[in-house]
Amino acid sequence: MTNTPDSQFDQLFKQPSIEAMLQLSSKKFEHFVAFVLQQAGYGVRDVAAKFLRGVDLELQSRHPPQQRFGGIEAKRYDPSHLVGLKAVQKLMGAPAIRGRTGYLITTSDFTLPANQMAATSKNIRLLNGVSFVRYITYLKGSAYTDAAVLNTVIPPDGFAVAVPNAKASHTKILTIANNKGGVGKTITARYFASILAARGETVLLVDMDPQANLSEYIFNLRAERIAEEHLRQFDWIIFDTPPAVSLFTRSALAASQFVLLPVGARFSSISGSETLLTQVPTMNALTGSAAKVIGGFITHWGDDRDSNDMAAVIQGVFTQNGSQLLQTKIPFDVSIKRRTGRRKSQADAAYDSLVDEVLGYVNSHYV
Ligand SMILES: Nc1ncnc2c1ncn2[C@@H]1O[C@H](COP(=O)(O)OP(=O)(O)OP(=O)(O)O)[C@@H](O)[C@H]1O
Ligand SMILES: [Mg+2]
């Protein structure tokens, strides 16, 4: 396969859409599919002219030991024109995929008989236009696309695993995340849980951080109380996450409906926010769910010039990523660790209004 950089493909990879793919010729679409599979870590061979292989593209490992993964048949069809049974049967008989996986990828969709036929075969996978766009979105946010990782591939079907979440129940699931450490994720999760609980909501607080700071904070909650709560349905599930896009953070995002980002009023917390903002569409693409980013809010706020300058920059980062910065700012408050007294500290009051702001968003976006 040629490796000529193609700015049209780069652009399409950045902003994938069925409409844009339909602008390509059939041959160009085939090459774009090859380009996408290369981003997923495959070595790709164009064998469209070799009729005996029976596919357009063959997939293999990029580095020795040479491994063959199967083949791809690409169909750039107008959405009104579905891919039918014959195409599936032809792929099933293709020598290139014998004992391996054959993918049929289209800009359009498949007829019912085509779907039924594919379902009878263990090694045939169909990707319609919507799934293919989701696959690209998933690849873009996946660290594994790093070419330095030898022979790591992301198969086109490995991503489309629907994660059941609590949509059917009334439970609201919120993840507190930022790739940057020490910005106040754990404190925020803890405040949210205690404020919501004080307002009569049942809350399950989940510590997804292997450092387990949150568990240390709440260790003195009585075990029998937790057991009792488990028997009932929770109004809220809140995930605290580690400062990394690890399996833990990804799992929390996959299960969530809402994501909230604490952002330290420091330049260093910007890249962590950006990383996280790209993870949400990635996990939505992976799971087919639609977690919403509520937005960011400033923590460690000092009401000075530096903090104000940083807030303006951070606001810009969120807006550029199609999100928002909430109004509430959490002041730097040295008494925050000793949140036991009756008197409300500055941070207590700020977290109260943050919860109000978040509830305003959640209530208008919860379906
Ligand atoms: N508003 C605040 N004022 C003063 N100190 C704070 C405030 N919020 C958090 N802290 C302190 O900052 C430190 C980091 O906070 P926290 O543990 O909540 O961050 P985190 O994002 O969960 O960190 P990590 O990424 O390591 O999990 C803690 O020592 C905490 O007590
Ligand atoms: Mg933490």
CSV table of C-alpha atoms and ligand atoms in Angstrom, one decimal:
chain,number,residue,atom,x,y,z
A,1,MET,CA,0.0,0.0,0.0
A,2,THR,CA,1.4,3.4,-0.8
A,3,ASN,CA,2.1,5.6,2.2
A,4,THR,CA,1.8,8.9,0.4
A,5,PRO,CA,0.5,11.4,2.9
A,6,ASP,CA,-2.9,12.5,1.7
A,7,SER,CA,-4.2,15.6,3.3
A,8,GLN,CA,-7.8,14.8,2.2
A,9,PHE,CA,-7.6,11.5,4.2
A,10,ASP,CA,-6.0,13.3,7.2
A,11,GLN,CA,-8.9,15.7,7.2
A,12,LEU,CA,-11.5,13.0,6.8
A,13,PHE,CA,-9.9,11.0,9.6
A,14,LYS,CA,-10.0,14.2,11.9
A,15,GLN,CA,-13.7,14.8,11.0
A,16,PRO,CA,-15.2,11.6,9.8
A,17,SER,CA,-18.7,11.7,8.3
A,18,ILE,CA,-20.7,9.6,5.8
A,19,GLU,CA,-21.4,12.6,3.7
A,20,ALA,CA,-17.7,13.4,3.3
A,21,MET,CA,-16.8,9.8,2.5
A,22,LEU,CA,-19.5,9.8,-0.2
A,23,GLN,CA,-17.6,12.6,-1.9
A,24,LEU,CA,-14.8,10.1,-2.7
A,25,SER,CA,-14.7,7.9,-5.7
A,26,SER,CA,-15.1,4.2,-5.1
A,27,LYS,CA,-11.4,3.6,-5.5
A,28,LYS,CA,-10.6,6.6,-3.2
A,29,PHE,CA,-13.0,5.2,-0.6
A,30,GLU,CA,-11.2,1.9,-0.7
A,31,HIS,CA,-7.9,3.7,-0.2
A,32,PHE,CA,-9.4,5.7,2.7
A,33,VAL,CA,-10.5,2.4,4.4
A,34,ALA,CA,-6.9,1.2,3.9
A,35,PHE,CA,-5.6,4.5,5.5
A,36,VAL,CA,-7.9,4.0,8.5
A,37,LEU,CA,-6.8,0.4,9.0
A,38,GLN,CA,-3.2,1.6,8.9
A,39,GLN,CA,-4.0,4.0,11.7
A,40,ALA,CA,-5.4,1.0,13.6
A,41,GLY,CA,-2.0,-0.6,13.4
A,42,TYR,CA,-2.5,-3.0,10.5
A,43,GLY,CA,-0.2,-3.5,7.5
A,44,VAL,CA,-2.6,-3.2,4.5
A,45,ARG,CA,-2.1,-4.6,1.0
A,46,ASP,CA,-4.2,-3.5,-1.9
A,47,VAL,CA,-5.2,-6.7,-3.7
A,48,ALA,CA,-8.2,-5.4,-5.5
A,49,ALA,CA,-6.6,-6.2,-8.8
A,50,LYS,CA,-5.8,-9.8,-7.7
A,51,PHE,CA,-9.2,-11.3,-8.4
A,52,LEU,CA,-8.1,-14.7,-6.9
A,53,ARG,CA,-7.9,-13.1,-3.4
A,54,GLY,CA,-11.6,-12.1,-3.5
A,55,VAL,CA,-11.2,-8.9,-1.4
A,56,ASP,CA,-10.1,-5.3,-2.0
A,57,LEU,CA,-7.5,-5.2,0.9
A,58,GLU,CA,-5.6,-7.8,2.9
A,59,LEU,CA,-4.7,-7.1,6.5
A,60,GLN,CA,-1.5,-8.3,8.0
A,61,SER,CA,0.8,-7.4,10.9
A,62,ARG,CA,3.1,-4.4,10.2
A,63,HIS,CA,6.2,-6.0,11.7
A,64,PRO,CA,7.6,-9.5,11.9
A,65,PRO,CA,6.5,-12.1,12.9
A,66,GLN,CA,4.3,-11.8,9.8
A,67,GLN,CA,0.7,-12.5,10.7
A,68,ARG,CA,-2.4,-12.4,8.4
A,69,PHE,CA,-5.6,-11.1,9.9
A,70,GLY,CA,-7.9,-11.4,6.9
A,71,GLY,CA,-9.4,-9.1,4.4
A,72,ILE,CA,-11.7,-6.1,3.6
A,73,GLU,CA,-14.2,-5.5,0.9
A,74,ALA,CA,-15.1,-1.8,0.7
A,75,LYS,CA,-18.3,-0.5,-0.8
A,76,ARG,CA,-18.9,3.1,-1.3
A,77,TYR,CA,-22.6,3.1,-1.8
A,78,ASP,CA,-25.1,5.8,-1.7
A,79,PRO,CA,-27.2,5.4,1.5
A,80,SER,CA,-30.3,4.6,-0.6
A,81,HIS,CA,-28.4,1.6,-2.0
A,82,LEU,CA,-28.0,-1.2,0.5
A,83,VAL,CA,-25.3,-3.9,0.3
A,84,GLY,CA,-27.0,-7.3,-0.3
A,85,LEU,CA,-26.6,-11.0,0.3
A,86,LYS,CA,-24.4,-11.6,-2.8
A,87,ALA,CA,-21.6,-9.4,-1.5
A,88,VAL,CA,-21.6,-11.3,1.8
A,89,GLN,CA,-21.6,-14.7,0.1
A,90,LYS,CA,-18.7,-13.6,-2.1
A,91,LEU,CA,-16.7,-12.5,0.9
A,92,MET,CA,-17.4,-15.8,2.7
A,93,GLY,CA,-15.9,-17.6,-0.3
A,94,ALA,CA,-12.8,-15.3,-0.6
A,95,PRO,CA,-9.5,-17.2,-0.4
A,96,ALA,CA,-7.9,-14.2,1.3
A,97,ILE,CA,-10.0,-14.7,4.5
A,98,ARG,CA,-10.0,-18.5,4.7
A,99,GLY,CA,-10.0,-19.2,8.5
A,100,ARG,CA,-9.5,-15.4,9.2
A,101,THR,CA,-11.8,-12.5,9.4
A,102,GLY,CA,-13.5,-10.8,6.5
A,103,TYR,CA,-14.9,-7.3,7.0
A,104,LEU,CA,-17.4,-5.7,4.7
A,105,ILE,CA,-17.3,-1.9,5.1
A,106,THR,CA,-19.7,0.4,3.5
A,107,THR,CA,-20.8,4.1,3.6
A,108,SER,CA,-24.4,2.7,3.4
A,109,ASP,CA,-26.0,-0.2,5.2
A,110,PHE,CA,-26.9,-3.9,4.7
A,111,THR,CA,-30.1,-5.7,3.7
A,112,LEU,CA,-31.7,-8.0,6.2
A,113,PRO,CA,-30.7,-11.1,4.3
A,114,ALA,CA,-27.1,-9.8,4.2
A,115,ASN,CA,-27.2,-9.3,8.0
A,116,GLN,CA,-28.7,-12.8,8.5
A,117,MET,CA,-26.2,-14.5,6.4
A,118,ALA,CA,-23.3,-12.7,8.1
A,119,ALA,CA,-24.7,-13.8,11.5
A,120,THR,CA,-24.4,-17.5,10.5
A,121,SER,CA,-20.6,-17.1,10.0
A,122,LYS,CA,-18.1,-16.7,12.7
A,123,ASN,CA,-15.6,-14.8,10.6
A,124,ILE,CA,-17.7,-12.3,8.7
A,125,ARG,CA,-18.2,-8.8,10.1
A,126,LEU,CA,-20.4,-6.1,8.6
A,127,LEU,CA,-19.7,-2.4,9.3
A,128,ASN,CA,-22.2,0.1,8.0
A,129,GLY,CA,-21.4,3.8,7.6
A,130,VAL,CA,-22.4,4.7,11.1
A,131,SER,CA,-20.2,2.0,12.6
A,132,PHE,CA,-17.3,2.9,10.4
A,133,VAL,CA,-17.5,6.6,11.6
A,134,ARG,CA,-17.6,5.4,15.2
A,135,TYR,CA,-14.6,3.2,14.6
A,136,ILE,CA,-12.6,6.1,13.3
A,137,THR,CA,-13.7,8.2,16.3
A,138,TYR,CA,-12.6,5.5,18.6
A,139,LEU,CA,-9.2,5.1,16.9
A,140,LYS,CA,-8.5,8.9,17.1
A,141,GLY,CA,-8.8,8.8,20.9
A,142,SER,CA,-7.0,5.5,21.4
A,143,ALA,CA,-3.4,5.6,22.8
A,144,TYR,CA,-2.8,2.3,21.0
A,145,THR,CA,-2.6,4.0,17.6
A,146,ASP,CA,1.0,4.7,18.6
A,147,ALA,CA,3.0,3.1,15.8
A,148,ALA,CA,5.7,2.4,18.2
A,149,VAL,CA,3.6,-0.4,19.8
A,150,LEU,CA,4.7,-3.3,17.6
A,151,ASN,CA,1.9,-5.3,16.1
A,152,THR,CA,-0.8,-3.9,18.2
A,153,VAL,CA,-4.0,-3.7,16.1
A,154,ILE,CA,-7.5,-2.4,16.9
A,155,PRO,CA,-9.8,-4.6,14.9
A,156,PRO,CA,-12.8,-2.9,13.4
A,157,ASP,CA,-15.3,-5.1,15.3
A,158,GLY,CA,-13.5,-5.1,18.7
A,159,PHE,CA,-14.8,-1.7,19.6
A,160,ALA,CA,-18.5,-2.0,19.1
A,161,VAL,CA,-19.4,-3.5,22.5
A,162,ALA,CA,-22.4,-1.9,23.9
A,163,VAL,CA,-22.0,-1.3,27.6
A,164,PRO,CA,-25.3,-1.6,29.4
A,165,ASN,CA,-25.8,1.4,31.6
A,166,ALA,CA,-28.5,2.6,33.9
A,167,LYS,CA,-30.5,4.5,31.3
A,168,ALA,CA,-33.5,2.4,32.0
A,169,SER,CA,-33.5,3.3,35.7
A,170,HIS,CA,-33.6,6.8,37.2
A,171,THR,CA,-29.9,6.6,38.4
A,172,LYS,CA,-27.7,9.4,37.3
A,173,ILE,CA,-24.1,8.5,36.7
A,174,LEU,CA,-21.4,11.1,37.0
A,175,THR,CA,-17.7,10.8,36.5
A,176,ILE,CA,-15.3,13.3,37.9
A,177,ALA,CA,-12.2,13.2,35.7
A,178,ASN,CA,-9.1,15.1,34.6
A,179,ASN,CA,-5.9,13.7,33.3
A,180,LYS,CA,-3.9,16.1,35.4
A,181,GLY,CA,-3.2,15.0,39.0
A,182,GLY,CA,-4.0,17.0,42.1
A,183,VAL,CA,-6.7,19.2,40.6
A,184,GLY,CA,-9.4,18.3,43.1
A,185,LYS,CA,-11.1,15.3,41.6
A,186,THR,CA,-11.3,13.3,44.8
A,187,ILE,CA,-12.3,16.2,47.0
A,188,THR,CA,-15.0,17.1,44.4
A,189,ALA,CA,-16.4,13.5,44.3
A,190,ARG,CA,-16.5,13.5,48.1
A,191,TYR,CA,-18.3,16.9,48.3
A,192,PHE,CA,-20.8,15.9,45.6
A,193,ALA,CA,-21.6,12.7,47.5
A,194,SER,CA,-22.1,14.4,50.8
A,195,ILE,CA,-24.0,17.4,49.5
A,196,LEU,CA,-26.4,15.2,47.5
A,197,ALA,CA,-26.8,12.8,50.4
A,198,ALA,CA,-27.6,15.8,52.7
A,199,ARG,CA,-30.3,16.7,50.2
A,200,GLY,CA,-31.9,13.3,50.6
A,201,GLU,CA,-30.5,11.5,47.6
A,202,THR,CA,-29.0,8.1,47.8
A,203,VAL,CA,-25.4,8.1,46.4
A,204,LEU,CA,-23.0,5.4,45.6
A,205,LEU,CA,-19.4,6.8,45.5
A,206,VAL,CA,-17.0,4.6,43.5
A,207,ASP,CA,-13.3,5.0,43.9
A,208,MET,CA,-11.8,4.1,40.5
A,209,ASP,CA,-8.4,5.4,41.5
A,210,PRO,CA,-5.9,2.6,42.3
A,211,GLN,CA,-4.4,5.0,44.8
A,212,ALA,CA,-7.7,4.7,46.7
A,213,ASN,CA,-7.6,8.2,48.2
A,214,LEU,CA,-11.3,8.4,48.2
A,215,SER,CA,-11.7,5.1,50.1
A,216,GLU,CA,-9.3,6.5,52.7
A,217,TYR,CA,-11.5,9.5,53.1
A,218,ILE,CA,-14.7,7.6,53.6
A,219,PHE,CA,-13.2,4.6,55.4
A,220,ASN,CA,-15.1,5.4,58.5
A,221,LEU,CA,-18.5,5.1,56.8
A,222,ARG,CA,-20.2,2.1,58.6
A,223,ALA,CA,-20.0,-1.1,56.6
A,224,GLU,CA,-23.6,-2.1,57.5
A,225,ARG,CA,-24.9,1.3,56.2
A,226,ILE,CA,-23.2,0.6,52.8
A,227,ALA,CA,-24.7,-2.9,52.6
A,228,GLU,CA,-28.1,-1.5,53.4
A,229,GLU,CA,-27.8,1.1,50.6
A,230,HIS,CA,-26.7,-1.5,48.1
A,231,LEU,CA,-30.1,-3.1,48.3
A,232,ARG,CA,-31.8,-0.2,46.9
A,233,GLN,CA,-31.5,1.7,43.7
A,234,PHE,CA,-29.2,4.7,43.9
A,235,ASP,CA,-30.2,8.1,42.8
A,236,TRP,CA,-26.6,8.8,41.9
A,237,ILE,CA,-23.5,6.9,41.2
A,238,ILE,CA,-20.3,9.1,41.3
A,239,PHE,CA,-17.0,7.9,40.0
A,240,ASP,CA,-13.7,9.3,41.2
A,241,THR,CA,-11.0,8.5,38.7
A,242,PRO,CA,-7.2,8.5,38.6
A,243,PRO,CA,-5.2,11.2,36.7
A,244,ALA,CA,-4.5,9.0,33.6
A,245,VAL,CA,-6.5,7.7,30.7
A,246,SER,CA,-6.3,4.2,32.1
A,247,LEU,CA,-8.6,1.3,31.9
A,248,PHE,CA,-10.2,2.6,35.2
A,249,THR,CA,-11.0,6.0,33.7
A,250,ARG,CA,-12.2,4.6,30.5
A,251,SER,CA,-14.5,2.2,32.3
A,252,ALA,CA,-16.0,5.0,34.3
A,253,LEU,CA,-16.5,7.1,31.2
A,254,ALA,CA,-18.1,4.1,29.5
A,255,ALA,CA,-20.6,3.7,32.3
A,256,SER,CA,-21.4,7.4,32.7
A,257,GLN,CA,-24.0,9.8,31.5
A,258,PHE,CA,-22.3,12.9,32.7
A,259,VAL,CA,-18.7,14.0,33.1
A,260,LEU,CA,-17.4,16.9,35.1
A,261,LEU,CA,-13.8,18.2,35.0
A,262,PRO,CA,-12.1,20.0,37.8
A,263,VAL,CA,-9.4,22.2,36.4
A,264,GLY,CA,-6.7,23.7,38.6
A,265,ALA,CA,-6.1,27.4,37.9
A,266,ARG,CA,-2.7,26.5,36.5
A,267,PHE,CA,-1.4,26.3,33.0
A,268,SER,CA,-0.3,22.7,33.7
A,269,SER,CA,-3.9,21.5,34.0
A,270,ILE,CA,-4.9,22.4,30.5
A,271,SER,CA,-3.4,19.5,28.6
A,272,GLY,CA,-5.0,17.1,31.1
A,273,SER,CA,-8.4,18.6,30.4
A,274,GLU,CA,-7.9,18.4,26.6
A,275,THR,CA,-6.9,14.8,26.8
A,276,LEU,CA,-10.0,14.0,28.8
A,277,LEU,CA,-12.2,16.0,26.5
A,278,THR,CA,-11.2,13.8,23.6
A,279,GLN,CA,-11.7,10.6,25.7
A,280,VAL,CA,-15.4,11.2,26.0
A,281,PRO,CA,-16.3,11.0,22.3
A,282,THR,CA,-13.9,8.1,22.1
A,283,MET,CA,-15.7,6.1,24.7
A,284,ASN,CA,-19.1,7.1,23.3
A,285,ALA,CA,-17.9,5.7,20.0
A,286,LEU,CA,-16.7,2.6,21.7
A,287,THR,CA,-19.9,1.9,23.6
A,288,GLY,CA,-22.5,3.6,21.5
A,289,SER,CA,-23.6,5.6,24.5
A,290,ALA,CA,-23.8,9.3,24.7
A,291,ALA,CA,-22.1,10.6,27.9
A,292,LYS,CA,-22.3,14.4,28.1
A,293,VAL,CA,-19.5,16.6,29.2
A,294,ILE,CA,-21.2,19.1,31.7
A,295,GLY,CA,-18.1,21.2,31.5
A,296,GLY,CA,-15.1,22.3,33.6
A,297,PHE,CA,-14.9,24.3,36.7
A,298,ILE,CA,-11.9,26.1,38.3
A,299,THR,CA,-10.4,24.8,41.4
A,300,HIS,CA,-7.5,26.2,43.6
A,301,TRP,CA,-8.9,29.6,42.8
A,302,GLY,CA,-7.0,32.6,44.2
A,303,ASP,CA,-8.9,35.8,43.4
A,304,ASP,CA,-5.8,37.4,41.8
A,305,ARG,CA,-4.6,38.4,38.4
A,306,ASP,CA,-2.9,35.1,37.7
A,307,SER,CA,-6.0,33.1,38.4
A,308,ASN,CA,-8.1,35.5,36.3
A,309,ASP,CA,-5.8,35.2,33.4
A,310,MET,CA,-5.7,31.4,33.7
A,311,ALA,CA,-9.5,31.3,33.9
A,312,ALA,CA,-9.8,33.1,30.6
A,313,VAL,CA,-7.4,30.7,28.9
A,314,ILE,CA,-9.1,27.7,30.3
A,315,GLN,CA,-12.5,29.0,29.2
A,316,GLY,CA,-11.1,29.2,25.7
A,317,VAL,CA,-9.9,25.6,25.8
A,318,PHE,CA,-13.4,24.3,26.8
A,319,THR,CA,-15.2,26.5,24.3
A,320,GLN,CA,-12.8,25.2,21.5
A,321,ASN,CA,-13.7,21.7,22.5
A,322,GLY,CA,-17.4,22.3,22.3
A,323,SER,CA,-17.8,22.5,26.0
A,324,GLN,CA,-18.1,25.2,28.7
A,325,LEU,CA,-16.6,26.4,31.8
A,326,LEU,CA,-19.1,26.6,34.7
A,327,GLN,CA,-19.5,29.8,36.7
A,328,THR,CA,-18.6,28.4,40.1
A,329,LYS,CA,-15.0,28.6,41.1
A,330,ILE,CA,-13.7,26.7,44.1
A,331,PRO,CA,-11.4,28.8,46.2
A,332,PHE,CA,-8.1,27.6,47.6
A,333,ASP,CA,-9.1,26.9,51.1
A,334,VAL,CA,-6.6,25.5,53.6
A,335,SER,CA,-9.4,24.3,55.9
A,336,ILE,CA,-10.7,21.9,53.2
A,337,LYS,CA,-9.1,18.8,54.7
A,338,ARG,CA,-10.8,19.2,58.0
A,339,ARG,CA,-14.4,19.4,56.7
A,340,THR,CA,-16.0,18.2,59.9
A,341,GLY,CA,-17.0,21.4,61.7
A,342,ARG,CA,-20.5,22.8,61.5
A,343,ARG,CA,-19.4,26.2,60.2
A,344,LYS,CA,-19.3,26.3,56.4
A,345,SER,CA,-15.9,27.1,55.0
A,346,GLN,CA,-15.4,29.0,51.8
A,347,ALA,CA,-15.0,25.8,49.8
A,348,ASP,CA,-18.1,24.3,51.3
A,349,ALA,CA,-20.2,27.2,50.1
A,350,ALA,CA,-18.6,27.1,46.6
A,351,TYR,CA,-19.2,23.3,46.3
A,352,ASP,CA,-22.9,23.9,47.3
A,353,SER,CA,-23.3,26.3,44.4
A,354,LEU,CA,-21.3,24.0,42.1
A,355,VAL,CA,-23.8,21.2,42.9
A,356,ASP,CA,-26.7,23.6,42.1
A,357,GLU,CA,-25.1,24.5,38.8
A,358,VAL,CA,-24.5,20.9,37.9
A,359,LEU,CA,-28.0,19.9,38.8
A,360,GLY,CA,-29.3,22.6,36.6
A,361,TYR,CA,-27.4,21.0,33.7
A,362,VAL,CA,-28.3,17.5,34.6
A,363,ASN,CA,-32.0,18.2,35.0
A,364,SER,CA,-32.2,19.8,31.6
A,365,HIS,CA,-30.2,17.1,29.8
A,366,TYR,CA,-31.3,13.9,31.5
A,367,VAL,CA,-33.4,11.7,29.4
B,1,LIG,N1,-10.1,23.9,47.2
B,1,LIG,C1,-9.0,23.4,47.8
B,1,LIG,N2,-8.3,24.2,48.6
B,1,LIG,C2,-7.1,23.7,49.2
B,1,LIG,N3,-6.7,22.5,49.0
B,1,LIG,C3,-7.4,21.7,48.2
B,1,LIG,C4,-8.6,22.1,47.5
B,1,LIG,N4,-9.0,21.1,46.8
B,1,LIG,C5,-8.2,20.1,47.0
B,1,LIG,N5,-7.2,20.4,47.8
B,1,LIG,C6,-6.0,19.6,48.2
B,1,LIG,O1,-5.3,19.4,47.0
B,1,LIG,C7,-4.8,18.0,47.0
B,1,LIG,C8,-5.3,17.3,45.8
B,1,LIG,O2,-6.7,17.2,45.8
B,1,LIG,P1,-7.4,15.9,45.4
B,1,LIG,O3,-6.8,14.7,46.0
B,1,LIG,O4,-8.9,16.1,45.5
B,1,LIG,O5,-7.0,15.9,43.8
B,1,LIG,P2,-7.1,14.8,42.7
B,1,LIG,O6,-7.3,15.4,41.4
B,1,LIG,O7,-8.1,13.7,43.2
B,1,LIG,O8,-5.6,14.2,42.8
B,1,LIG,P3,-5.1,12.8,42.1
B,1,LIG,O9,-5.0,13.2,40.6
B,1,LIG,O10,-3.8,12.6,42.7
B,1,LIG,O11,-6.1,11.8,42.4
B,1,LIG,C9,-5.3,17.4,48.3
B,1,LIG,O12,-4.2,17.5,49.2
B,1,LIG,C10,-6.5,18.2,48.7
B,1,LIG,O13,-6.6,18.2,50.1
B,2,MG,MG,-7.8,11.7,43.4
